[in-house]
CSV table of C-alpha atoms in Angstrom, one decimal:
chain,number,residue,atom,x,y,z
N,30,UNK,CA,-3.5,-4.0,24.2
N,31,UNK,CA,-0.1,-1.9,25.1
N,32,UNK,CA,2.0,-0.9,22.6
N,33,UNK,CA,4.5,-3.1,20.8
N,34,UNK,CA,8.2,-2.0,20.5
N,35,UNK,CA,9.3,-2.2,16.8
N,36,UNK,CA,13.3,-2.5,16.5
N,37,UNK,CA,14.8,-1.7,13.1
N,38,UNK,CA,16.1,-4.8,12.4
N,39,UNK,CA,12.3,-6.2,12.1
N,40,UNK,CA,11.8,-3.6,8.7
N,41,UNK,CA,12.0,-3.5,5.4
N,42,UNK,CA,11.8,-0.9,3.4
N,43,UNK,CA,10.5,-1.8,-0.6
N,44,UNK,CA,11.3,0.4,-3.2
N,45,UNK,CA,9.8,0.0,-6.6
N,46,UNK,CA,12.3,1.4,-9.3
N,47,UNK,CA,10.5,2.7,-12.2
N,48,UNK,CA,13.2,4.9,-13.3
N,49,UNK,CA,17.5,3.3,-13.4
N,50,UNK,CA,18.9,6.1,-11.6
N,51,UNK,CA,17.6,6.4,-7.9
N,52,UNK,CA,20.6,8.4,-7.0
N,53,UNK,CA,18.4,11.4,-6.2
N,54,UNK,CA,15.7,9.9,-4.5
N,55,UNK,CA,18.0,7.9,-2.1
N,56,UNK,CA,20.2,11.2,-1.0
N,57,UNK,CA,16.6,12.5,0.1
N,58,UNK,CA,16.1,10.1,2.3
N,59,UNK,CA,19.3,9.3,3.4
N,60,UNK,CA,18.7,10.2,6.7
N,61,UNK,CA,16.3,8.4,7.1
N,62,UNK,CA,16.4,5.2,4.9
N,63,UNK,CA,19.8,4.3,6.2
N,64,UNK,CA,19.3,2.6,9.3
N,65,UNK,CA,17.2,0.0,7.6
N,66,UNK,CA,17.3,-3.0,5.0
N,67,UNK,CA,16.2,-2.0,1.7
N,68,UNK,CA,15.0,-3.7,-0.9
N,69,UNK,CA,14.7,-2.7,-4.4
N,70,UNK,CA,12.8,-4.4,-7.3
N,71,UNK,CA,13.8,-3.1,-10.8
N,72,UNK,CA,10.5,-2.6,-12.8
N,73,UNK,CA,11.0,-5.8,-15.7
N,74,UNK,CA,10.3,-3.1,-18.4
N,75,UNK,CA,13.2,-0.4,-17.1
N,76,UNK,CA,16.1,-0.3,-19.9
N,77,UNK,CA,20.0,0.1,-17.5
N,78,UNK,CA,21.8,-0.6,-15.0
N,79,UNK,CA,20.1,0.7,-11.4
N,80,UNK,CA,22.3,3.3,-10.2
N,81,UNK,CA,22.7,3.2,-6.2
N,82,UNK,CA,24.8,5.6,-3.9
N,83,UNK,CA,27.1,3.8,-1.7
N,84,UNK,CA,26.1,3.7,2.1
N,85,UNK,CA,22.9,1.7,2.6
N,86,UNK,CA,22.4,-1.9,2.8
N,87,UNK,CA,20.3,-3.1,0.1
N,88,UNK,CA,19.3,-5.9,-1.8
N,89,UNK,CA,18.6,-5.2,-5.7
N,90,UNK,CA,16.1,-7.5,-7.6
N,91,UNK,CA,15.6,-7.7,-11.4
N,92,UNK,CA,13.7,-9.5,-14.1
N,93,UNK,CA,16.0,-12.4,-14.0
N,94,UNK,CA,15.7,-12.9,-10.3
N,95,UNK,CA,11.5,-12.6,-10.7
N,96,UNK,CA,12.1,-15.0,-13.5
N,97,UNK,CA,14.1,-17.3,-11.6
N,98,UNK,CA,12.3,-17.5,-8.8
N,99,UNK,CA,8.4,-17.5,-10.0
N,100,UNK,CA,8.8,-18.3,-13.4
N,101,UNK,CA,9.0,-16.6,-16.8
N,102,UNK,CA,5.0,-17.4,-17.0
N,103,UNK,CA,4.5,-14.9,-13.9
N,104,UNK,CA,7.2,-12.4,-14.6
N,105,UNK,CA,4.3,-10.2,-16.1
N,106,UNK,CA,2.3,-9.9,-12.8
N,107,UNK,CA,5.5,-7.6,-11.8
N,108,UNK,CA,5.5,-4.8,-14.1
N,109,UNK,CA,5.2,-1.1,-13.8
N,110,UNK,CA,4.7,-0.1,-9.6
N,111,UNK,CA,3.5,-3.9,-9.5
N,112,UNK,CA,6.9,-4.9,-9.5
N,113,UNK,CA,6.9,-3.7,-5.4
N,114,UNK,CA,5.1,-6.8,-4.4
N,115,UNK,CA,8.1,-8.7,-5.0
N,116,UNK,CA,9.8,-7.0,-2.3
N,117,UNK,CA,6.5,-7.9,-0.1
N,118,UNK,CA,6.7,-11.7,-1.4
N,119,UNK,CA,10.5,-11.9,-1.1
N,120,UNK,CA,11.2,-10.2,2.6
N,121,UNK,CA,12.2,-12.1,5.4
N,122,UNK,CA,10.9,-9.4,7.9
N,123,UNK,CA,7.4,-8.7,9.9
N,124,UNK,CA,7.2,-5.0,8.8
N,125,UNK,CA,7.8,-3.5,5.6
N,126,UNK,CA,7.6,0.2,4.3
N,127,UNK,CA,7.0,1.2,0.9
N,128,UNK,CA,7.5,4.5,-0.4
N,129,UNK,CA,7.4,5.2,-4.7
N,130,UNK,CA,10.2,6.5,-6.1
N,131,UNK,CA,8.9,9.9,-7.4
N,132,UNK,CA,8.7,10.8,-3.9
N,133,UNK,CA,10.7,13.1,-0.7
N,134,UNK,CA,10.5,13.3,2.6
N,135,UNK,CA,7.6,16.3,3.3
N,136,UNK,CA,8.3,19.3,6.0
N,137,UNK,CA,5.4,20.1,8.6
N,138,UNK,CA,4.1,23.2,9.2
N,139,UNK,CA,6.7,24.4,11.2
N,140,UNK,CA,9.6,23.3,8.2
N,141,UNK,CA,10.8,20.3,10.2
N,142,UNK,CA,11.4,17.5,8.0
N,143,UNK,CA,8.8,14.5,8.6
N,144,UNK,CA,10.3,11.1,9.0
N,145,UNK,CA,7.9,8.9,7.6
N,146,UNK,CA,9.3,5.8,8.2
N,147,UNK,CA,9.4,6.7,12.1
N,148,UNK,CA,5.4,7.9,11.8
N,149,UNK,CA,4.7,4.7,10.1
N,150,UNK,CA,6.0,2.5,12.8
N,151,UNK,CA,4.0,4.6,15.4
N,152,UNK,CA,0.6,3.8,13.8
N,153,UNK,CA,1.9,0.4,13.5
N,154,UNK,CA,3.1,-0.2,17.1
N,155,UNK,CA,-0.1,1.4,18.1
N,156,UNK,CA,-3.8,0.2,18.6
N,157,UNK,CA,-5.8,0.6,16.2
N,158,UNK,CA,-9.9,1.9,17.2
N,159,UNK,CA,-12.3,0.6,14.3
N,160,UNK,CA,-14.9,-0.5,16.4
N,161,UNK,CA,-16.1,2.8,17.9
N,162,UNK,CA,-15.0,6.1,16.3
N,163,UNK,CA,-12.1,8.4,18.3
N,164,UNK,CA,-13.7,12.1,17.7
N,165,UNK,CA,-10.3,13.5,18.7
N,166,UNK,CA,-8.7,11.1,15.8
N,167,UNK,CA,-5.9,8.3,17.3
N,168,UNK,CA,-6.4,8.8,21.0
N,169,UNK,CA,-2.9,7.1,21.2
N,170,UNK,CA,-1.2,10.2,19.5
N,171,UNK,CA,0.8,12.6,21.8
N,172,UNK,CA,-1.5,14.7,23.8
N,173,UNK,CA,-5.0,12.7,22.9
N,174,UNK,CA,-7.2,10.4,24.0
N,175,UNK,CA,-10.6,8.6,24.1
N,176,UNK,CA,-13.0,11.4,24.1
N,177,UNK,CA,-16.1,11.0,26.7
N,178,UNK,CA,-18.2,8.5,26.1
N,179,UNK,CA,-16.3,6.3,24.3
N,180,UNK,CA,-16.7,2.4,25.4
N,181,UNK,CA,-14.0,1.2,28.2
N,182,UNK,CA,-14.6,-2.0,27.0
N,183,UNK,CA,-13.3,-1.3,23.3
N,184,UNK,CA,-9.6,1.1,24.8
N,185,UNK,CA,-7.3,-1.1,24.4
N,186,UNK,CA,-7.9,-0.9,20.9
N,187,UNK,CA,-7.0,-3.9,18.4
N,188,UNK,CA,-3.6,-4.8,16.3
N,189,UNK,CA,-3.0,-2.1,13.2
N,190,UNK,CA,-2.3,-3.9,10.3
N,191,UNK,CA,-2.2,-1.5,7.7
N,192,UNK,CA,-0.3,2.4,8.0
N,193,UNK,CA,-1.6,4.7,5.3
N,194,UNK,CA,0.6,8.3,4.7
N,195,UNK,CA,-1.1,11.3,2.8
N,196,UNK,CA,1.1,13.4,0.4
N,197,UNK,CA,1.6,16.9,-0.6
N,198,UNK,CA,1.8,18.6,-3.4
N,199,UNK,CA,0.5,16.2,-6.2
N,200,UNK,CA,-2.2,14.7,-4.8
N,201,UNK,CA,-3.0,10.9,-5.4
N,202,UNK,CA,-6.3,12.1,-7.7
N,203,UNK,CA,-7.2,9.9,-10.6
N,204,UNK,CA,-6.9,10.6,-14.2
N,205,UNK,CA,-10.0,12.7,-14.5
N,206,UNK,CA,-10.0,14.7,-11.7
N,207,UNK,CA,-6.5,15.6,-12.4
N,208,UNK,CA,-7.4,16.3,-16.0
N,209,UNK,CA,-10.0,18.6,-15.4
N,210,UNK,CA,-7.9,20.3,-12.3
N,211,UNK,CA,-4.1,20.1,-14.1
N,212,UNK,CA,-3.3,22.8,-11.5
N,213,UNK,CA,-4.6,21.6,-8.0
N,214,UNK,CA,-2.2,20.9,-5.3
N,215,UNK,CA,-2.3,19.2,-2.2
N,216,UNK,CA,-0.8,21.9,0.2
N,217,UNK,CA,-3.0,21.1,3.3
N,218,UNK,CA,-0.9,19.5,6.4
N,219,UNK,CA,-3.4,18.2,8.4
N,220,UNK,CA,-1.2,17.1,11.7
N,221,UNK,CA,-4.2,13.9,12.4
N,222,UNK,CA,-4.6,9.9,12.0
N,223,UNK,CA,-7.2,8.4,12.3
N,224,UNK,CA,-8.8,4.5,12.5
N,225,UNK,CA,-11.1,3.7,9.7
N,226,UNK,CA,-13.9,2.1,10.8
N,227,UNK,CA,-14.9,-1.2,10.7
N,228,UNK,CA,-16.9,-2.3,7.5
N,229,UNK,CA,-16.0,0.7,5.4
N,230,UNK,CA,-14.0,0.9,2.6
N,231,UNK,CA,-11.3,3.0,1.1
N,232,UNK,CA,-9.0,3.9,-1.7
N,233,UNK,CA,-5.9,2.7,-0.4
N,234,UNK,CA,-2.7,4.6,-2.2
N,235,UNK,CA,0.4,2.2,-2.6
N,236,UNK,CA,2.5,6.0,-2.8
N,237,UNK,CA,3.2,5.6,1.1
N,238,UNK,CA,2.2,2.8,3.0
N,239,UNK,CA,3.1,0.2,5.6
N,240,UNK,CA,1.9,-2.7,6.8
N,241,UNK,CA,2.4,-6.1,9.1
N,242,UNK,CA,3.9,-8.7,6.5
N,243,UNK,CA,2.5,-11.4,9.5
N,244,UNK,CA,-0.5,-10.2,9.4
N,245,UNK,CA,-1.8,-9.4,6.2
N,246,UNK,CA,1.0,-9.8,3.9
N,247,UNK,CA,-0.5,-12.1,1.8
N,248,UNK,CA,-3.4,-9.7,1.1
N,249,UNK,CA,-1.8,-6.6,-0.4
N,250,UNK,CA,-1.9,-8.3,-4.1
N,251,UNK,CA,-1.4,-7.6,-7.1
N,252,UNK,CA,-4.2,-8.9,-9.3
N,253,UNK,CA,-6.2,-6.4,-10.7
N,254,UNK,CA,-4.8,-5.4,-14.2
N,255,UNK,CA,-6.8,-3.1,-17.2
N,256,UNK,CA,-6.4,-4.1,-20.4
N,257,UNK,CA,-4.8,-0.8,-20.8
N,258,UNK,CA,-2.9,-0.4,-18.1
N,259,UNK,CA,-0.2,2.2,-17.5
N,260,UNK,CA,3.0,2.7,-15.5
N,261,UNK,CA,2.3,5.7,-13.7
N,262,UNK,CA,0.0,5.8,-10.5
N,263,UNK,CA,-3.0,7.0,-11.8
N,264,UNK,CA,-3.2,4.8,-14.6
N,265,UNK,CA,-4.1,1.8,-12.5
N,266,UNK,CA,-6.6,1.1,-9.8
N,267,UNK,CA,-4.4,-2.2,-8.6
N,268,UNK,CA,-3.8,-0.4,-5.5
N,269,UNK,CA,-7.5,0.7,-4.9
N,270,UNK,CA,-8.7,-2.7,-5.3
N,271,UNK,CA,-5.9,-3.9,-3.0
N,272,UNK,CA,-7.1,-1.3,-0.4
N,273,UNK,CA,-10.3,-3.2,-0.3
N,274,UNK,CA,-9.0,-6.8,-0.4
N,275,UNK,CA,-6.9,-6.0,2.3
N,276,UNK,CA,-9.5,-3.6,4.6
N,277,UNK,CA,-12.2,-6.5,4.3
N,278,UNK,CA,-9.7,-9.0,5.5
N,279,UNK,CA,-8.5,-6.3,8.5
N,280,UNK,CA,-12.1,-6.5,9.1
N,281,UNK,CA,-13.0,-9.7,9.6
N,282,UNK,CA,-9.9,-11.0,11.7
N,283,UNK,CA,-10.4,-8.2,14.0
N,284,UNK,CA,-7.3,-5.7,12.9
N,285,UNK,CA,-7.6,-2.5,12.2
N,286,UNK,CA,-6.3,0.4,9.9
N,287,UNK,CA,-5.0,4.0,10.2
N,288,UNK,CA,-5.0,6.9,8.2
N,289,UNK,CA,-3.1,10.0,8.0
N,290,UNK,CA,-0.2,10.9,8.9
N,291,UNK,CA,3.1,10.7,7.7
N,292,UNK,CA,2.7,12.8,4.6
N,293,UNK,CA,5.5,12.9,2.0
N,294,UNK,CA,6.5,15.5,-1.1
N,295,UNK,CA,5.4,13.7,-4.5
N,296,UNK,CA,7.1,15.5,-7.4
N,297,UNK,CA,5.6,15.8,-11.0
N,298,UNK,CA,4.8,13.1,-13.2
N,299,UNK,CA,2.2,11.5,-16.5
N,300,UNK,CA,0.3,13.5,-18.5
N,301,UNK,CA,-3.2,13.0,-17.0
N,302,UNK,CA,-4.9,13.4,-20.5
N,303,UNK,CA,-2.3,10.2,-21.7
N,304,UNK,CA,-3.5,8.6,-18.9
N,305,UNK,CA,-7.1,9.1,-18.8
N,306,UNK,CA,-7.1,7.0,-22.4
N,307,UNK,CA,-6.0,3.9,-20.0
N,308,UNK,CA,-7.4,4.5,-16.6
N,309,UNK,CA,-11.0,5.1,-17.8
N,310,UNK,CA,-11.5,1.6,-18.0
N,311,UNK,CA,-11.0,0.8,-14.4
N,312,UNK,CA,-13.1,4.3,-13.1
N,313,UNK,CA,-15.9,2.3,-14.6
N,314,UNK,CA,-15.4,-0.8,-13.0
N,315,UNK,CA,-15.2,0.7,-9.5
N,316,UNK,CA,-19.0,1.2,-9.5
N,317,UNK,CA,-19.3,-2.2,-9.7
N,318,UNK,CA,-16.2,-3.0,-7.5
N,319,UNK,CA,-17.5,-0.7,-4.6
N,320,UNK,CA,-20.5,-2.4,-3.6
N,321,UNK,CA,-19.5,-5.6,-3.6
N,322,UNK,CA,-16.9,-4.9,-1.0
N,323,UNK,CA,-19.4,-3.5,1.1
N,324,UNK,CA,-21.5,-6.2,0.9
N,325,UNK,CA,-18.3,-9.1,1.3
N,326,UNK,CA,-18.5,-10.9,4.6
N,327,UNK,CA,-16.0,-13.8,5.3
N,328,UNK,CA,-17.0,-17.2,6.7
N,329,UNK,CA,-15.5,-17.9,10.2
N,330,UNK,CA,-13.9,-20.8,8.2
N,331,UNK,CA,-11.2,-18.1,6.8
N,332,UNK,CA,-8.8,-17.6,10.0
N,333,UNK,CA,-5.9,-16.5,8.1
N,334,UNK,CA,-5.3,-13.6,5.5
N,335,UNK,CA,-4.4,-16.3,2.8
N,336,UNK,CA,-7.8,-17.9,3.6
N,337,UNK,CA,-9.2,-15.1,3.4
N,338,UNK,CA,-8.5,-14.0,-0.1
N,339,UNK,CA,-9.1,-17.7,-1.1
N,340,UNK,CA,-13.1,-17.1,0.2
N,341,UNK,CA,-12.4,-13.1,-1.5
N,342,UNK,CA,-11.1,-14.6,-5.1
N,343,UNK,CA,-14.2,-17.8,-5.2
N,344,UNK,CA,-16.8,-14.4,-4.6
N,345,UNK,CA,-15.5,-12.0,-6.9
N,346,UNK,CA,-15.4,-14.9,-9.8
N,347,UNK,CA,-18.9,-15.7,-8.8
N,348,UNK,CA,-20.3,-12.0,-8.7
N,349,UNK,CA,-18.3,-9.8,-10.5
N,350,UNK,CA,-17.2,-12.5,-13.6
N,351,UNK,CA,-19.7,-12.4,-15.1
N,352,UNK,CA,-20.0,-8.6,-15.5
N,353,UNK,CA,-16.5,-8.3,-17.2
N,354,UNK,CA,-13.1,-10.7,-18.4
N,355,UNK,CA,-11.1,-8.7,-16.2
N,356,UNK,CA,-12.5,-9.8,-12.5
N,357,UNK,CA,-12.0,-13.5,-13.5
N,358,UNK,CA,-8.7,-12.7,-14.2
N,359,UNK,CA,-8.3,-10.7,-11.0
N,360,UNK,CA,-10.0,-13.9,-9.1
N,361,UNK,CA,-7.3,-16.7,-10.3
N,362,UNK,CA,-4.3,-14.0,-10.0
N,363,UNK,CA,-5.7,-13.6,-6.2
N,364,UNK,CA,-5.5,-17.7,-5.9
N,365,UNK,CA,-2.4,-17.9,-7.8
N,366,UNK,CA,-0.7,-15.3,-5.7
N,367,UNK,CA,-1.7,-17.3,-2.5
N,368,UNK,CA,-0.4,-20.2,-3.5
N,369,UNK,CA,2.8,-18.5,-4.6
N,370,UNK,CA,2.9,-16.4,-1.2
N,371,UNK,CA,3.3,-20.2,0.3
N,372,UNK,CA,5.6,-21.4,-2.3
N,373,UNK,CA,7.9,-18.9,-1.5
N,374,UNK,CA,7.0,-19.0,2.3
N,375,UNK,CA,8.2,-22.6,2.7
N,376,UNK,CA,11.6,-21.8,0.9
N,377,UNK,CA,12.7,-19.6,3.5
């Protein structure tokens, strides 16, 4: 397949606001955020008004618009970082960007600035390779290609669905590694991206991502909640089992999934000790979660993502229910947030 040209006008950039005042944040990016459509979803637990420089064009989203629009019984399903997949149910558009909040744009090697959003829609408009692994990394990068021996048949490569960006300086570790390393830093710029094969999995990191809303929209979910659960990134694995939700759907409709670049500056935040106490909970269950992801194949019944996650959701409360409360919960938020995906699909 060639590659497909991606206008501006077809993005969306989601911003999850965990803190009132993005004032900062937003001047960092300026120059880069400004010639798209933001939107920006107010965590349901943030106390203030959001605070907004003049200059973009935005749309702003609160607890009373997620309560008017899904329901005071759902509203919950939105809090902390969760709160971005509001922006992913609400947008209109077949791309969408998300970037946290406690993050800048990242310099390369050379102390350019890196604009992310313009290396996210590169891997996007871009075949994917998961079929047969690229030695030299995304042969459709300036200045690679296949290496020898790679398959004619499989070089035109598939449709990426999925854009994941790397970060510097705090890492996206969990809880315990970054309790028992308090002062490792990310400060390796690898200049690389990367496929991820077919059938394997991966931690995906909601800290810089982007995807095709068309696609695979209705798989990047948020269903998977610890009893303890915090607000700050590594106190929740909703992401990581998002990752896998979304990489086993990629799989079996035949998309694929890059890795890499862009990388972006994530400043300091959490105490990892604090956060270990609440985060524990899910490191255990990712032994469990793990394999059974692995092992997940799809009937050629499921043609869609949403069908997809249907067949996902009736497996995990058949296999992984039993084993703990908080996969049967994870199973009917998965179905729930399906049929809400359409709800809200058929409105607009």
């Amino acid at each position: 397949m060639s590659q497909v040209s991606i206008r501006d006008d077809e993005v969306d950039i989601v911003i999850a606001a965990i803190e009132p005042d993005l004032t900062s944040f937003l001047e960092e990016w300026r120059a880069i955020f400004s010639r798209f459509h933001l939107i920006i979803i107010k965590d349901p637990d943030v106390k203030g008004e959001l605070k907004i420089p003049g200059g973009f064009n935005y749309d702003t989203y609160t607890k009373a618009d997620i309560q008017q629009i899904i329901g005071p019984s759902n509203a919950a399903t939105f809090s902390g970082y969760s709160c971005r997949y509001f922006g992913y149910l609400l947008s209109k558009k077949k791309y969408i960007i998300s970037i946290d909040d406690d993050c800048i744009p990242a310099k390369d090697t050379k102390g350019i600035q890196i604009d992310a959003i313009a290396q996210h829609i590169n891997n996007l408009s871009t075949p994917a390779t998961p079929f047969f692994f690229n030695t030299l990394y995304d042969p459709f990068c300036k200045g690679a290609d296949f290496v020898r021996g790679y398959p004619f048949s499989l070089r035109s490569g598939v449709s990426c669905a999925l854009s994941c960006g790397l970060w510097l300086n705090l890492a996206d570790l969990d809880a315990p590694t970054q309790a028992l390393k308090p002062e490792l830093r990310n400060t390796r710029y690898v200049d690389a991206v990367l496929t991820v094969p077919a059938r394997a999995m991966m931690p995906l990191s909601g800290i810089n991502i982007a995807f095709d809303r068309e696609l695979v929209g209705p798989a990047l979910l948020p269903s998977f909640k610890l009893a303890k659960e915090g607000k700050f990134r590594w106190e929740t694995v909703e992401d990581v089992w998002t990752g896998m939700c979304v990489k086993v759907v990629c799989d079996h409709l035949g998309y694929g999934v890059k890795t890499g670049l862009p990388y972006v500056w994530r400043k300091e935040r959490g105490d990892a000790i604090e956060s270990l106490k609440k985060e524990w909970e899910g490191v255990k269950l990712m032994e469990e979660v793990v394999p059974f992801f692995q092992s997940m194949k799809l009937t050629p019944a499921a043609k869609t993502a949403e069908d997809c996650v249907i067949e996902i959701a009736a497996a995990v409360k058949e296999q992984l229910g039993q084993i703990d409360t908080v996969f049967t919960r994870a199973a009917d938020s998965m179905v729930e947030w399906v049929q809400l995906w359409k709800t809200v699909k058929t409105r607009t």
